[in-house]
Amino acid sequence: MIARDHEVILASHEYWMQRCIDLAKQARGQTAPNPMVGSVIVKNGEILGEGFHPKTGEPHAEVFAIRAAQQTGVDLSDATLYVNLEPCNHHGRTPPCSEGIIQAGIGNVVVGAIDADPRVSGSGCDRLRLAGINVTTGILEQQCLDLNEAFFHRVKTNLPFGIFKYAMTLDGKIATTSGHSYWITGKEARHVVHDLRLGCDAIITGGNTVRLDNPHLTTHGLSEHCPLRVVVTKSFNLPEEANLWKITDMEKTLVITLPHQNPQLQQKLSDHHVEILELEDISPPIVMKELAKRGCNQVLWECGGRLGAAAIKAKMVQKIYAFVAPKLIGGFTAPSPIDDLELNLMTDAINLLQPQFQQIGTDFLITGYTR
């Protein structure tokens, strides 16, 4: 009977934690440098209040849930607050959520994952327990960790989580021998790419991709959010007209280059509100450090094989998204997605961890982690 009761309680906890995760996802790509967090307050199986953290500087998820619950006038001493990430316990742009929970008189708190941020890292739960609140942790823990894997990576390494995405034919080509590449995959796969961009804070591409493909690198209407579009170029040999130079309130472009390159074009692009950043070193680690300073949690490498290989060799890529179209192009000189990684033995190959395979329309997607 006790085991049965435990199963019922666990199932209830998992149900409401999944609700927290779903709420948190509503702010995908918009919370950096903060994590995605959702919260629900429940009593007798009914929701009293819920909310999610919309963006940095705004109240945290628990605050929205508490405000809504307090408006009901219901006693919260035997209510349960669910949250997918440990409540914060430090003063930042907003007061600590741990104190807000205590002041609200909530009796029970269920947490998905402990926060890796050293300013929290268990202290939030400890503070709640010291106040006499019953705290349960580890509910749908892996799903909660996966939701904020980019945030956890940045907190631990001070670098954004890097994703390298490419589309290729069945024989491993990203373009024909003439350089033509539209379209390798179908519209269903391209929709997945647009959704992937939605969850990123920046997209990095190279000058050659701008010259050959003239990409937009937007979410194509899936969201008002558009990641910062970053062009990395040594020579600044870029076209005067390009889709990336079209700047709006939501669509911004940053060009990172070496000092004193093509000053006339630099001035012209600056006049069109394209940001230019000159650095003595524009290697992938330096670029990622710059994006970390700007608060990026997750960065998408959507570039050619040379820049992609450099990012992989520098360990700036943690995950691969490889779209494969059932097409054959052929040609020894047709470009492939990744340039030389200087691996001479098959035993040196990078084996992807946790690989997954799925069909999307007529195409296929393989994902996995490089670490």
Coordinates of C-alpha atoms in Angstrom, one line a residue:
M1 CA 0.0 0.0 0.0
I2 CA 2.9 2.4 0.9
A3 CA 4.6 1.6 -2.4
R4 CA 1.3 2.3 -4.3
D5 CA 0.9 5.6 -2.5
H6 CA 4.5 6.5 -3.4
E7 CA 3.8 5.7 -7.1
V8 CA 0.7 7.9 -7.1
I9 CA 2.7 10.8 -5.5
L10 CA 5.6 10.4 -8.0
A11 CA 3.2 10.3 -11.0
S12 CA 1.6 13.5 -9.7
H13 CA 4.9 15.2 -9.2
E14 CA 6.0 14.2 -12.7
Y15 CA 2.8 15.5 -14.2
W16 CA 3.2 19.0 -12.7
M17 CA 6.9 19.1 -13.4
Q18 CA 6.2 18.4 -17.1
R19 CA 3.8 21.4 -16.9
C20 CA 6.7 23.5 -15.6
I21 CA 8.9 22.4 -18.5
D22 CA 6.2 23.2 -21.0
L23 CA 5.8 26.7 -19.5
A24 CA 9.6 27.3 -19.5
K25 CA 9.8 26.4 -23.2
Q26 CA 7.5 29.3 -24.1
A27 CA 10.5 31.6 -23.6
R28 CA 13.0 29.6 -25.8
G29 CA 15.8 31.8 -27.0
Q30 CA 14.8 34.8 -25.0
T31 CA 16.0 34.3 -21.4
A32 CA 19.8 34.3 -21.9
P33 CA 22.0 34.6 -19.9
N34 CA 19.3 33.2 -17.6
P35 CA 17.9 29.7 -17.8
M36 CA 14.4 28.7 -19.0
V37 CA 12.2 28.2 -15.9
G38 CA 8.5 27.5 -15.4
S39 CA 6.6 27.2 -12.1
V40 CA 3.2 25.9 -11.0
I41 CA 1.5 26.1 -7.6
V42 CA -1.0 23.3 -6.9
K43 CA -3.4 22.5 -4.1
N44 CA -5.8 19.5 -4.1
G45 CA -5.0 18.8 -7.7
E46 CA -5.9 22.3 -8.9
I47 CA -3.6 25.0 -10.3
L48 CA -3.7 28.2 -8.1
G49 CA -1.0 30.0 -10.1
E50 CA 1.6 29.4 -12.8
G51 CA 4.1 31.3 -14.9
F52 CA 7.5 31.3 -16.6
H53 CA 10.5 33.6 -16.8
P54 CA 10.1 35.6 -20.0
K55 CA 13.5 37.3 -20.3
T56 CA 16.4 38.6 -18.3
G57 CA 15.5 41.5 -16.0
E58 CA 11.9 40.3 -15.7
P59 CA 10.5 38.4 -12.6
H60 CA 11.4 34.8 -12.3
A61 CA 8.8 32.0 -12.9
E62 CA 8.1 31.5 -9.1
V63 CA 7.2 35.2 -8.7
F64 CA 4.5 35.0 -11.4
A65 CA 3.1 31.8 -10.0
I66 CA 3.0 33.2 -6.4
R67 CA 1.3 36.4 -7.5
A68 CA -1.4 34.5 -9.3
A69 CA -1.9 32.1 -6.3
Q70 CA -2.1 34.9 -3.8
Q71 CA -4.9 36.5 -5.8
T72 CA -7.1 33.5 -5.2
G73 CA -7.0 34.2 -1.4
V74 CA -6.4 30.5 -0.7
D75 CA -4.2 29.3 2.2
L76 CA -0.9 28.3 0.7
S77 CA 0.5 26.5 3.7
D78 CA -0.4 23.1 2.3
A79 CA 0.0 24.0 -1.4
T80 CA 2.9 22.8 -3.5
L81 CA 5.1 24.9 -5.7
Y82 CA 6.7 23.1 -8.6
V83 CA 9.7 24.5 -10.5
N84 CA 12.0 22.8 -13.0
L85 CA 15.1 24.6 -11.6
E86 CA 16.1 25.2 -8.0
P87 CA 14.9 28.6 -6.8
C88 CA 17.6 31.2 -6.7
N89 CA 19.1 32.3 -3.4
H90 CA 21.0 35.4 -4.3
H91 CA 20.3 39.1 -5.1
G92 CA 20.8 39.8 -8.8
R93 CA 18.5 41.9 -11.0
T94 CA 15.6 40.5 -9.0
P95 CA 15.3 39.4 -5.3
P96 CA 16.0 35.8 -4.4
C97 CA 13.0 33.5 -5.1
S98 CA 13.8 31.4 -2.0
E99 CA 12.8 34.3 0.2
G100 CA 9.7 35.0 -1.9
I101 CA 8.5 31.4 -1.5
I102 CA 9.1 31.6 2.3
Q103 CA 7.2 34.9 2.6
A104 CA 4.3 33.5 0.6
G105 CA 3.9 30.8 3.3
I106 CA 4.1 27.9 0.8
G107 CA 4.4 24.6 2.6
N108 CA 5.9 22.3 -0.1
V109 CA 8.4 22.8 -3.0
V110 CA 9.2 20.2 -5.7
V111 CA 12.3 20.9 -7.8
G112 CA 13.4 19.3 -11.0
A113 CA 17.1 20.0 -11.1
I114 CA 19.6 21.7 -8.8
D115 CA 21.1 24.9 -10.3
A116 CA 24.7 24.6 -11.4
D117 CA 25.3 28.3 -10.9
P118 CA 27.7 28.5 -7.9
R119 CA 25.7 31.4 -6.5
V120 CA 22.8 28.9 -6.0
S121 CA 24.0 25.2 -6.3
G122 CA 21.9 23.7 -3.5
S123 CA 21.7 26.8 -1.3
G124 CA 18.2 27.6 -2.6
C125 CA 16.8 24.3 -1.4
D126 CA 18.8 24.5 1.9
R127 CA 17.3 27.9 2.6
L128 CA 13.8 26.6 2.0
R129 CA 14.4 23.6 4.3
L130 CA 15.8 25.8 7.1
A131 CA 12.5 27.7 6.9
G132 CA 10.6 24.5 7.6
I133 CA 9.4 23.9 4.0
N134 CA 9.2 20.4 2.7
V135 CA 11.5 20.1 -0.3
T136 CA 11.6 17.3 -2.9
T137 CA 14.2 17.3 -5.6
G138 CA 15.1 15.2 -8.7
I139 CA 11.7 15.0 -10.3
L140 CA 12.1 14.5 -14.1
E141 CA 15.7 15.6 -13.4
Q142 CA 17.2 14.5 -16.8
Q143 CA 14.5 16.3 -18.7
C144 CA 15.1 19.4 -16.7
L145 CA 18.8 19.2 -17.2
D146 CA 18.3 18.7 -21.0
L147 CA 16.0 21.7 -21.1
N148 CA 18.8 24.0 -19.9
E149 CA 21.9 22.2 -21.1
A150 CA 23.2 25.3 -22.7
F151 CA 22.8 27.4 -19.6
F152 CA 24.6 24.7 -17.5
H153 CA 27.4 24.5 -20.0
R154 CA 28.0 28.3 -20.0
V155 CA 27.9 28.4 -16.2
K156 CA 30.5 25.7 -16.0
T157 CA 32.8 26.8 -18.8
N158 CA 32.1 30.5 -19.2
L159 CA 31.5 29.7 -22.9
P160 CA 28.3 29.3 -24.9
F161 CA 27.0 25.8 -25.8
G162 CA 27.9 25.3 -29.5
I163 CA 25.8 23.5 -32.1
F164 CA 27.2 22.8 -35.6
K165 CA 24.4 22.3 -38.1
Y166 CA 24.7 21.3 -41.7
A167 CA 22.7 19.7 -44.5
M168 CA 24.3 17.3 -47.0
T169 CA 23.5 14.8 -49.7
L170 CA 23.7 11.0 -49.2
D171 CA 27.2 11.1 -50.6
G172 CA 28.3 13.8 -48.2
K173 CA 28.1 17.0 -50.3
I174 CA 26.9 20.4 -49.3
A175 CA 26.9 21.9 -52.8
T176 CA 27.6 20.9 -56.4
T177 CA 31.0 21.4 -58.0
S178 CA 29.8 24.8 -59.2
G179 CA 28.9 25.8 -55.6
H180 CA 25.1 25.6 -56.1
S181 CA 23.4 24.4 -52.9
Y182 CA 19.6 25.3 -53.0
W183 CA 17.9 23.3 -51.8
I184 CA 19.6 20.2 -50.3
T185 CA 16.8 19.3 -47.9
G186 CA 13.0 19.7 -48.1
K187 CA 10.8 22.3 -46.5
E188 CA 10.0 20.1 -43.5
A189 CA 13.8 19.8 -42.6
R190 CA 14.2 23.6 -43.2
H191 CA 11.3 24.2 -40.7
V192 CA 13.2 22.2 -38.1
V193 CA 16.3 24.4 -38.8
H194 CA 14.2 27.6 -38.3
D195 CA 12.9 26.1 -35.0
L196 CA 16.5 25.3 -34.0
R197 CA 17.5 28.9 -34.6
L198 CA 14.6 30.0 -32.4
G199 CA 16.3 28.4 -29.4
C200 CA 19.7 30.0 -30.0
D201 CA 21.1 33.4 -28.9
A202 CA 23.5 33.8 -31.9
I203 CA 24.2 32.2 -35.2
I204 CA 27.8 32.2 -36.6
T205 CA 28.5 32.0 -40.3
G206 CA 31.6 32.8 -42.4
G207 CA 32.3 35.3 -45.2
N208 CA 32.2 32.6 -47.9
T209 CA 28.7 31.6 -46.9
V210 CA 27.5 35.2 -47.1
R211 CA 29.1 35.5 -50.6
L212 CA 27.7 32.2 -52.0
D213 CA 24.4 31.7 -50.2
N214 CA 23.3 35.2 -49.1
P215 CA 21.4 33.7 -46.1
H216 CA 18.8 35.4 -43.9
L217 CA 19.6 33.4 -40.8
T218 CA 16.2 34.2 -39.2
T219 CA 13.5 32.1 -37.7
H220 CA 11.3 32.8 -40.8
G221 CA 8.3 34.0 -38.8
L222 CA 8.2 31.2 -36.1
S223 CA 8.9 33.9 -33.5
E224 CA 9.6 37.5 -33.1
H225 CA 12.9 36.5 -31.6
C226 CA 15.8 36.4 -34.0
P227 CA 19.3 35.4 -32.8
L228 CA 22.2 37.8 -33.2
R229 CA 23.6 37.0 -36.7
V230 CA 27.4 36.9 -36.5
V231 CA 29.7 36.9 -39.6
V232 CA 33.3 36.0 -39.0
T233 CA 35.7 37.2 -41.8
K234 CA 39.4 37.8 -42.0
S235 CA 39.5 39.8 -45.2
F236 CA 36.1 41.6 -44.9
N237 CA 35.7 40.7 -48.6
L238 CA 31.9 40.8 -48.3
P239 CA 29.2 41.9 -50.8
E240 CA 27.9 45.4 -50.4
E241 CA 24.3 44.1 -50.6
A242 CA 23.2 41.1 -48.5
N243 CA 20.2 39.9 -46.6
L244 CA 22.3 40.0 -43.4
W245 CA 22.8 43.8 -43.8
K246 CA 19.0 44.3 -43.4
I247 CA 18.7 45.5 -39.8
T248 CA 15.4 45.8 -37.9
D249 CA 14.5 46.1 -34.3
M250 CA 14.6 42.3 -34.0
E251 CA 17.2 41.4 -36.6
K252 CA 20.8 42.4 -35.7
T253 CA 24.1 41.6 -37.4
L254 CA 27.6 41.6 -36.0
V255 CA 30.6 41.3 -38.2
I256 CA 33.8 40.2 -36.4
T257 CA 37.0 40.8 -38.4
L258 CA 40.7 41.6 -38.1
P259 CA 41.8 45.2 -37.8
H260 CA 42.0 47.6 -40.7
Q261 CA 40.2 45.4 -43.3
N262 CA 38.2 47.1 -46.1
P263 CA 37.5 50.3 -44.2
Q264 CA 35.2 51.7 -46.9
L265 CA 32.8 48.8 -46.8
Q266 CA 33.0 48.8 -43.0
Q267 CA 31.8 52.4 -43.0
K268 CA 29.0 51.6 -45.4
L269 CA 27.8 48.7 -43.3
S270 CA 28.1 50.7 -40.1
D271 CA 25.9 53.4 -41.7
H272 CA 23.3 50.7 -42.1
H273 CA 23.6 49.8 -38.4
V274 CA 25.6 46.6 -38.9
E275 CA 27.9 46.3 -35.9
I276 CA 31.6 45.9 -36.7
L277 CA 34.0 44.4 -34.2
E278 CA 37.7 44.3 -34.9
L279 CA 39.8 41.8 -33.0
E280 CA 43.5 40.8 -33.2
D281 CA 42.4 37.2 -33.0
I282 CA 39.1 35.9 -34.5
S283 CA 39.6 32.2 -33.8
P284 CA 36.5 30.3 -32.6
P285 CA 37.4 30.4 -28.9
I286 CA 37.8 34.2 -29.0
V287 CA 34.5 34.6 -30.9
M288 CA 32.7 32.4 -28.4
K289 CA 34.3 34.3 -25.5
E290 CA 32.9 37.5 -27.0
L291 CA 29.5 36.0 -27.3
A292 CA 29.6 34.8 -23.7
K293 CA 30.3 38.4 -22.7
R294 CA 27.2 39.4 -24.5
G295 CA 25.2 36.8 -22.5
C296 CA 24.7 34.1 -25.0
N297 CA 23.9 30.6 -23.7
Q298 CA 23.5 28.7 -27.0
V299 CA 25.2 29.5 -30.3
L300 CA 24.6 27.9 -33.7
W301 CA 27.5 27.4 -36.1
E302 CA 25.8 27.6 -39.5
C303 CA 28.8 27.9 -41.7
G304 CA 31.0 26.2 -44.2
G305 CA 33.4 23.3 -43.7
R306 CA 36.6 25.4 -43.0
L307 CA 35.1 27.4 -40.2
G308 CA 33.1 24.4 -38.9
A309 CA 36.2 22.3 -38.7
A310 CA 38.1 25.1 -36.8
A311 CA 35.2 25.3 -34.3
I312 CA 35.2 21.5 -33.8
K313 CA 39.0 21.3 -33.4
A314 CA 38.8 24.1 -30.8
K315 CA 36.1 22.2 -28.9
M316 CA 33.7 25.0 -29.5
V317 CA 31.0 22.6 -30.7
Q318 CA 29.2 20.4 -28.2
K319 CA 26.4 19.0 -30.4
I320 CA 25.9 18.1 -34.1
Y321 CA 22.8 18.4 -36.2
A322 CA 23.4 16.6 -39.5
F323 CA 20.6 16.7 -42.0
V324 CA 20.9 14.1 -44.7
A325 CA 19.0 14.3 -48.0
P326 CA 18.5 11.1 -50.0
K327 CA 20.2 12.6 -53.0
L328 CA 23.4 12.0 -54.9
I329 CA 25.6 14.7 -56.4
G330 CA 29.0 13.1 -56.9
G331 CA 32.2 14.9 -57.8
F332 CA 35.5 14.8 -55.9
T333 CA 35.7 18.6 -55.8
A334 CA 32.2 19.1 -54.5
P335 CA 32.5 20.5 -51.0
S336 CA 31.7 18.5 -47.9
P337 CA 30.4 19.8 -44.6
I338 CA 33.6 19.6 -42.5
D339 CA 37.2 20.4 -43.6
D340 CA 40.3 18.6 -42.5
L341 CA 40.2 17.8 -38.8
E342 CA 43.8 16.4 -39.0
L343 CA 42.7 12.9 -38.0
N344 CA 44.7 10.3 -39.8
L345 CA 43.4 7.1 -38.2
M346 CA 39.8 5.9 -38.0
T347 CA 40.4 5.2 -34.4
D348 CA 40.9 9.0 -33.9
A349 CA 37.4 9.7 -35.3
I350 CA 35.1 11.8 -33.1
N351 CA 32.4 9.4 -32.0
L352 CA 29.1 11.2 -31.3
L353 CA 27.6 10.4 -27.9
Q354 CA 23.9 9.7 -27.4
P355 CA 23.2 9.7 -31.2
Q356 CA 19.6 9.9 -32.3
F357 CA 18.2 9.4 -35.8
Q358 CA 14.8 10.5 -37.1
Q359 CA 13.1 11.0 -40.4
I360 CA 11.8 14.5 -41.3
G361 CA 9.8 14.6 -44.4
T362 CA 11.9 12.8 -47.1
D363 CA 15.1 13.7 -45.2
F364 CA 16.9 12.4 -42.1
L365 CA 18.4 14.0 -39.1
I366 CA 21.2 12.7 -37.0
T367 CA 22.1 14.4 -33.7
G368 CA 24.7 13.7 -31.1
Y369 CA 27.2 15.2 -28.7
T370 CA 30.9 15.6 -29.4
R371 CA 32.0 15.4 -25.8

